[in-house]
Amino acid sequence: MANHGYEGGRLNLPFVGICTFGKYPYVSDWDAIKADVAVMGAPFDAGTQWRSGARMGPRAIREASTLFSFGHAGAYDHEDDVTYLDPAKVTIVDIGDADIVHTDTVQSHANIEFGVRKILAAGAIPVVLGGDHSVNIPCINAFDDQGPIHVVQIDAHLDFVDERHGVRFGHGNPMRRAAEKAYVTGLSQIGIRNVSSTAKDGYVDARKMGSDIQSVRQFRAMGVDAMLARIPAGVQYYVTVDIDAFDPSIAPGTGTPSHGGFIYYEVLELLAGLAKRGNIVGLDLVEVAPDFDHSGSTSTLAAQLLMNVIGRILHAKKT
């Protein structure tokens, strides 16, 4: 009979203990990060144009993630015949949150960028819990010396606004800011649909600046493998997931829900395939707003997706 590690330790059920992400160790000293993956919260939502509340997303995702903490043995997937997140093979830590200064976007973003740079300097993969989608801007900024990256965005909205009433760093701007970077070689923007926050000229600009834009219906018509074939192979990917990419029937807890969205396995299979296609070097998941998530299903979805994607990223790197 397999030894699951419980015999010599605590049972440590999900409702017991401190809510770090996945119940992984907390590291308060950002100069002492020793891990394959480091999780950081970015509880900033002053970039929102509609309902706020995503500042509470990191706490909600961490609490939900305790359900998937897998005891002491990792997570065996019988479909893949793989044990993901085996603690004997991978190391994950939670470094807490970047400091947020209320009403100060520039300083708050700088603090987020500082944290991501510390993770990268330690040789770990940053996984950032948002926060609104503007937190992607400092995350991408931190990759300026990491070599070229291709950005893969899973989202309902294009987020390619250049400037609106002087605002350049809100949650409608991150993909435009990313595309401006010399080290961002292109963008795959997947799930974009319905009434959008970006006008037609934004779509024209996005395509001119290297974006491949696909809706949920276009994704479904071509399938996962064909979508993956549209993404450059063998390169570094930065993945950004807006929870509103999912249909609000399963992810109602977000500021700008959009019907006609993805279901869970569509996104998991895409990201699992991406982990095999190239090298995922960073990941953020944003826009979980728990005040609108009365059943907790949105936070649970976010945590489940992150745990499974992290497992597949690390498995692909170590095989």
Short mmCIF file of C-alpha atoms in Angstrom, two decimals:
data_model
loop_
_atom_site.label_atom_id
_atom_site.label_comp_id
_atom_site.label_asym_id
_atom_site.label_seq_id
_atom_site.Cartn_x
_atom_site.Cartn_y
_atom_site.Cartn_z
CA MET A 1 0.00 0.00 0.00
CA ALA A 2 1.32 3.44 -0.96
CA ASN A 3 2.71 5.61 1.80
CA HIS A 4 0.89 8.95 1.62
CA GLY A 5 2.87 10.58 4.41
CA TYR A 6 -0.04 10.76 6.84
CA GLU A 7 1.29 8.05 9.15
CA GLY A 8 3.95 10.29 10.66
CA GLY A 9 2.25 13.66 10.39
CA ARG A 10 -0.96 15.62 10.81
CA LEU A 11 -4.11 14.98 8.80
CA ASN A 12 -4.16 18.72 7.95
CA LEU A 13 -7.65 18.89 6.45
CA PRO A 14 -8.54 21.83 4.17
CA PHE A 15 -10.32 23.79 6.92
CA VAL A 16 -7.34 23.54 9.29
CA GLY A 17 -4.35 25.86 9.38
CA ILE A 18 -3.22 29.00 7.58
CA CYS A 19 -4.51 29.76 4.09
CA THR A 20 -1.38 29.98 2.03
CA PHE A 21 -1.85 28.95 -1.59
CA GLY A 22 -2.29 25.18 -1.60
CA LYS A 23 -1.01 25.14 2.01
CA TYR A 24 2.49 25.50 0.62
CA PRO A 25 5.17 27.10 2.84
CA TYR A 26 5.09 30.85 3.37
CA VAL A 27 8.33 32.71 2.61
CA SER A 28 8.44 36.25 4.00
CA ASP A 29 12.05 36.95 3.00
CA TRP A 30 12.00 37.68 -0.72
CA ASP A 31 15.77 37.28 -0.84
CA ALA A 32 15.46 33.68 0.35
CA ILE A 33 13.08 32.21 -2.25
CA LYS A 34 14.13 28.66 -3.11
CA ALA A 35 11.41 27.03 -5.20
CA ASP A 36 10.29 25.94 -8.63
CA VAL A 37 7.21 28.16 -8.35
CA ALA A 38 6.52 31.19 -6.14
CA VAL A 39 2.96 32.46 -5.72
CA MET A 40 2.39 36.15 -5.01
CA GLY A 41 -0.82 38.10 -4.49
CA ALA A 42 -1.43 41.42 -6.24
CA PRO A 43 -4.59 42.69 -4.48
CA PHE A 44 -5.03 45.85 -6.56
CA ASP A 45 -8.33 46.78 -8.24
CA ALA A 46 -8.15 50.55 -8.75
CA GLY A 47 -7.88 49.92 -12.49
CA THR A 48 -11.47 48.72 -12.83
CA GLN A 49 -14.06 50.53 -14.95
CA TRP A 50 -17.12 48.79 -13.53
CA ARG A 51 -17.47 46.65 -10.41
CA SER A 52 -14.52 46.63 -8.05
CA GLY A 53 -13.76 43.87 -5.55
CA ALA A 54 -10.89 41.97 -7.19
CA ARG A 55 -8.57 43.28 -4.48
CA MET A 56 -10.00 40.48 -2.36
CA GLY A 57 -9.29 37.88 -5.06
CA PRO A 58 -5.94 36.63 -3.73
CA ARG A 59 -7.41 35.83 -0.31
CA ALA A 60 -10.38 34.04 -1.83
CA ILE A 61 -8.25 32.01 -4.23
CA ARG A 62 -5.87 31.01 -1.44
CA GLU A 63 -8.74 29.86 0.77
CA ALA A 64 -10.29 27.87 -2.09
CA SER A 65 -6.91 26.35 -2.93
CA THR A 66 -6.73 24.57 0.43
CA LEU A 67 -9.32 22.14 -0.96
CA PHE A 68 -6.72 21.09 -3.52
CA SER A 69 -3.73 20.90 -1.19
CA PHE A 70 -3.50 17.15 -1.87
CA GLY A 71 -2.41 16.14 1.59
CA HIS A 72 1.16 14.89 1.45
CA ALA A 73 1.23 12.92 -1.77
CA GLY A 74 0.74 15.16 -4.79
CA ALA A 75 -2.21 14.74 -7.16
CA TYR A 76 -2.59 11.55 -9.17
CA ASP A 77 -4.45 12.02 -12.48
CA HIS A 78 -5.72 8.66 -13.71
CA GLU A 79 -6.39 9.98 -17.23
CA ASP A 80 -2.76 11.00 -17.67
CA ASP A 81 -1.35 8.32 -15.32
CA VAL A 82 0.80 11.05 -13.78
CA THR A 83 1.20 12.24 -10.20
CA TYR A 84 1.40 16.00 -10.46
CA LEU A 85 2.82 18.27 -7.74
CA ASP A 86 4.72 15.42 -6.10
CA PRO A 87 6.41 17.11 -3.12
CA ALA A 88 9.45 14.89 -3.61
CA LYS A 89 9.99 16.40 -7.05
CA VAL A 90 8.68 19.99 -7.01
CA THR A 91 8.84 22.90 -4.60
CA ILE A 92 6.18 25.62 -4.39
CA VAL A 93 6.07 28.54 -1.97
CA ASP A 94 3.73 31.43 -1.23
CA ILE A 95 5.53 34.75 -0.70
CA GLY A 96 2.46 36.73 0.35
CA ASP A 97 1.29 39.92 -1.32
CA ALA A 98 2.87 42.90 -2.98
CA ASP A 99 2.20 46.04 -0.95
CA ILE A 100 -0.66 48.08 -2.37
CA VAL A 101 -0.89 51.84 -1.83
CA HIS A 102 -4.52 52.92 -2.08
CA THR A 103 -5.25 55.33 -4.96
CA ASP A 104 -1.62 55.13 -6.17
CA THR A 105 -1.50 52.99 -9.30
CA VAL A 106 2.12 53.81 -10.16
CA GLN A 107 3.52 52.84 -6.75
CA SER A 108 1.28 49.80 -6.40
CA HIS A 109 2.34 48.54 -9.83
CA ALA A 110 5.99 49.20 -8.94
CA ASN A 111 5.61 47.07 -5.82
CA ILE A 112 4.08 44.24 -7.85
CA GLU A 113 6.91 44.44 -10.39
CA PHE A 114 9.45 44.35 -7.54
CA GLY A 115 7.96 41.10 -6.24
CA VAL A 116 7.95 39.43 -9.66
CA ARG A 117 11.58 40.47 -10.20
CA LYS A 118 12.52 38.87 -6.87
CA ILE A 119 10.86 35.62 -7.94
CA LEU A 120 12.64 35.65 -11.29
CA ALA A 121 15.97 36.45 -9.64
CA ALA A 122 15.52 33.33 -7.51
CA GLY A 123 15.04 31.21 -10.63
CA ALA A 124 11.40 30.44 -9.83
CA ILE A 125 8.29 30.75 -12.00
CA PRO A 126 6.07 33.62 -10.82
CA VAL A 127 2.37 32.85 -10.37
CA VAL A 128 0.51 36.06 -9.57
CA LEU A 129 -2.99 36.20 -8.10
CA GLY A 130 -4.93 39.34 -9.02
CA GLY A 131 -6.33 41.84 -8.55
CA ASP A 132 -7.70 43.45 -11.69
CA HIS A 133 -6.09 42.89 -15.06
CA SER A 134 -3.95 46.00 -14.78
CA VAL A 135 -1.62 43.99 -12.52
CA ASN A 136 -0.44 42.20 -15.66
CA ILE A 137 1.35 45.42 -16.69
CA PRO A 138 3.99 45.30 -13.92
CA CYS A 139 4.26 41.52 -14.31
CA ILE A 140 5.22 41.90 -17.97
CA ASN A 141 7.54 44.81 -17.11
CA ALA A 142 9.53 42.46 -14.87
CA PHE A 143 10.45 40.25 -17.84
CA ASP A 144 12.50 42.90 -19.63
CA ASP A 145 15.75 41.00 -19.08
CA GLN A 146 14.38 37.47 -19.38
CA GLY A 147 14.58 37.11 -23.15
CA PRO A 148 11.72 37.21 -25.65
CA ILE A 149 8.26 36.09 -24.54
CA HIS A 150 5.01 35.35 -26.34
CA VAL A 151 1.94 36.42 -24.36
CA VAL A 152 -1.03 34.05 -24.27
CA GLN A 153 -4.16 35.79 -22.98
CA ILE A 154 -7.32 33.88 -22.00
CA ASP A 155 -10.02 36.53 -21.65
CA ALA A 156 -13.43 37.79 -22.71
CA HIS A 157 -12.04 41.25 -23.48
CA LEU A 158 -9.22 42.42 -25.74
CA ASP A 159 -7.77 44.87 -23.18
CA PHE A 160 -5.99 46.75 -25.97
CA VAL A 161 -7.04 50.33 -25.21
CA ASP A 162 -4.13 52.71 -25.70
CA GLU A 163 -5.36 55.66 -23.65
CA ARG A 164 -8.76 56.78 -22.45
CA HIS A 165 -9.09 60.14 -20.67
CA GLY A 166 -5.43 59.95 -19.78
CA VAL A 167 -5.66 56.42 -18.34
CA ARG A 168 -2.92 54.15 -19.69
CA PHE A 169 -2.52 51.63 -16.87
CA GLY A 170 -6.07 50.45 -16.12
CA HIS A 171 -7.51 47.00 -16.66
CA GLY A 172 -8.43 47.84 -20.25
CA ASN A 173 -4.82 48.61 -21.21
CA PRO A 174 -2.55 45.65 -20.33
CA MET A 175 -2.32 43.89 -23.68
CA ARG A 176 -1.56 47.19 -25.45
CA ARG A 177 1.20 47.89 -22.94
CA ALA A 178 2.55 44.35 -23.45
CA ALA A 179 2.53 44.63 -27.24
CA GLU A 180 4.66 47.78 -27.01
CA LYS A 181 7.52 45.87 -25.38
CA ALA A 182 10.40 44.95 -27.68
CA TYR A 183 10.80 41.61 -25.88
CA VAL A 184 7.13 40.63 -26.43
CA THR A 185 7.27 38.89 -29.80
CA GLY A 186 3.52 38.45 -30.22
CA LEU A 187 0.19 37.82 -28.51
CA SER A 188 -2.41 35.06 -28.74
CA GLN A 189 -5.68 36.56 -27.46
CA ILE A 190 -8.18 33.75 -26.94
CA GLY A 191 -11.83 33.89 -25.86
CA ILE A 192 -12.50 37.48 -26.97
CA ARG A 193 -16.23 37.94 -27.53
CA ASN A 194 -19.46 39.92 -27.45
CA VAL A 195 -19.75 43.58 -26.48
CA SER A 196 -16.16 44.61 -25.96
CA SER A 197 -14.31 47.31 -24.05
CA THR A 198 -12.08 47.89 -27.07
CA ALA A 199 -13.31 49.68 -30.22
CA LYS A 200 -12.61 48.40 -33.75
CA ASP A 201 -9.43 50.46 -34.06
CA GLY A 202 -8.05 48.54 -31.07
CA TYR A 203 -8.52 45.27 -32.97
CA VAL A 204 -6.85 46.75 -36.03
CA ASP A 205 -3.92 47.96 -33.92
CA ALA A 206 -3.65 44.64 -32.09
CA ARG A 207 -3.33 42.68 -35.31
CA LYS A 208 -0.81 45.17 -36.68
CA MET A 209 1.23 44.76 -33.49
CA GLY A 210 1.35 40.97 -33.69
CA SER A 211 -1.87 39.65 -32.15
CA ASP A 212 -3.83 36.58 -33.17
CA ILE A 213 -7.39 37.13 -31.91
CA GLN A 214 -9.81 34.22 -31.54
CA SER A 215 -13.25 34.09 -29.94
CA VAL A 216 -14.68 31.20 -27.94
CA ARG A 217 -16.76 30.12 -30.94
CA GLN A 218 -13.75 30.27 -33.24
CA PHE A 219 -11.74 28.26 -30.69
CA ARG A 220 -14.45 25.61 -30.51
CA ALA A 221 -14.78 25.39 -34.28
CA MET A 222 -11.06 24.68 -34.71
CA GLY A 223 -10.43 22.70 -31.50
CA VAL A 224 -7.56 22.74 -29.00
CA ASP A 225 -4.91 21.24 -31.28
CA ALA A 226 -5.57 23.72 -34.09
CA MET A 227 -5.50 26.61 -31.62
CA LEU A 228 -2.17 25.41 -30.26
CA ALA A 229 -0.82 25.18 -33.81
CA ARG A 230 -1.47 28.92 -34.21
CA ILE A 231 0.83 29.69 -31.25
CA PRO A 232 4.59 29.73 -31.94
CA ALA A 233 6.27 26.52 -30.78
CA GLY A 234 9.39 26.15 -28.66
CA VAL A 235 9.39 29.66 -27.21
CA GLN A 236 8.85 31.25 -23.80
CA TYR A 237 5.22 31.94 -22.93
CA TYR A 238 3.75 34.30 -20.39
CA VAL A 239 0.14 33.30 -19.68
CA THR A 240 -2.48 35.70 -18.36
CA VAL A 241 -5.93 34.37 -17.46
CA ASP A 242 -8.86 36.68 -16.80
CA ILE A 243 -11.51 34.69 -14.95
CA ASP A 244 -14.20 36.35 -17.10
CA ALA A 245 -12.91 34.19 -19.97
CA PHE A 246 -15.08 31.49 -18.37
CA ASP A 247 -18.82 31.52 -18.72
CA PRO A 248 -20.52 33.32 -15.81
CA SER A 249 -22.64 30.22 -15.24
CA ILE A 250 -19.51 28.72 -13.64
CA ALA A 251 -17.61 31.94 -12.83
CA PRO A 252 -20.07 34.64 -11.73
CA GLY A 253 -17.65 36.23 -9.26
CA THR A 254 -16.03 38.83 -11.46
CA GLY A 255 -16.44 42.51 -12.23
CA THR A 256 -17.26 42.25 -15.95
CA PRO A 257 -18.98 38.89 -16.64
CA SER A 258 -19.58 37.98 -20.29
CA HIS A 259 -21.86 35.16 -21.36
CA GLY A 260 -20.73 32.66 -23.97
CA GLY A 261 -17.49 31.82 -22.20
CA PHE A 262 -15.25 28.81 -21.79
CA ILE A 263 -15.84 25.77 -19.64
CA TYR A 264 -13.09 24.42 -17.40
CA TYR A 265 -11.61 21.65 -19.54
CA GLU A 266 -11.29 23.82 -22.64
CA VAL A 267 -8.86 26.13 -20.86
CA LEU A 268 -7.06 23.37 -18.95
CA GLU A 269 -6.46 21.35 -22.12
CA LEU A 270 -5.20 24.43 -23.95
CA LEU A 271 -2.75 25.34 -21.19
CA ALA A 272 -1.66 21.72 -20.69
CA GLY A 273 -0.86 21.58 -24.40
CA LEU A 274 0.94 24.90 -24.21
CA ALA A 275 3.16 23.59 -21.39
CA LYS A 276 4.31 20.82 -23.75
CA ARG A 277 4.64 23.12 -26.77
CA GLY A 278 7.13 25.54 -25.21
CA ASN A 279 8.24 26.99 -21.90
CA ILE A 280 5.70 28.74 -19.67
CA VAL A 281 7.81 31.21 -17.68
CA GLY A 282 5.12 33.19 -15.89
CA LEU A 283 1.41 33.13 -15.12
CA ASP A 284 -1.19 35.43 -13.66
CA LEU A 285 -4.87 34.89 -12.94
CA VAL A 286 -6.95 38.01 -12.42
CA GLU A 287 -10.38 39.56 -11.84
CA VAL A 288 -11.78 37.15 -9.24
CA ALA A 289 -14.15 39.30 -7.16
CA PRO A 290 -15.45 37.19 -4.27
CA ASP A 291 -18.22 39.58 -3.23
CA PHE A 292 -20.07 38.50 -6.38
CA ASP A 293 -19.20 34.83 -5.86
CA HIS A 294 -21.86 33.73 -3.40
CA SER A 295 -21.33 29.99 -3.82
CA GLY A 296 -17.54 30.26 -3.95
CA SER A 297 -17.52 28.56 -7.36
CA THR A 298 -15.41 31.24 -9.06
CA SER A 299 -12.63 31.14 -6.46
CA THR A 300 -12.73 27.33 -6.55
CA LEU A 301 -12.46 27.35 -10.34
CA ALA A 302 -9.50 29.74 -10.18
CA ALA A 303 -7.69 27.65 -7.56
CA GLN A 304 -8.39 24.35 -9.34
CA LEU A 305 -7.17 25.70 -12.67
CA LEU A 306 -4.00 27.13 -11.14
CA MET A 307 -3.13 23.97 -9.24
CA ASN A 308 -3.60 21.81 -12.31
CA VAL A 309 -1.77 24.16 -14.66
CA ILE A 310 1.17 24.55 -12.25
CA GLY A 311 1.34 20.76 -12.05
CA ARG A 312 1.47 20.41 -15.79
CA ILE A 313 4.04 23.19 -16.23
CA LEU A 314 6.38 21.57 -13.72
CA HIS A 315 5.81 18.07 -15.09
CA ALA A 316 6.65 19.27 -18.61
CA LYS A 317 9.85 20.92 -17.36
CA LYS A 318 11.02 17.84 -15.45
CA THR A 319 10.31 15.18 -18.11
#
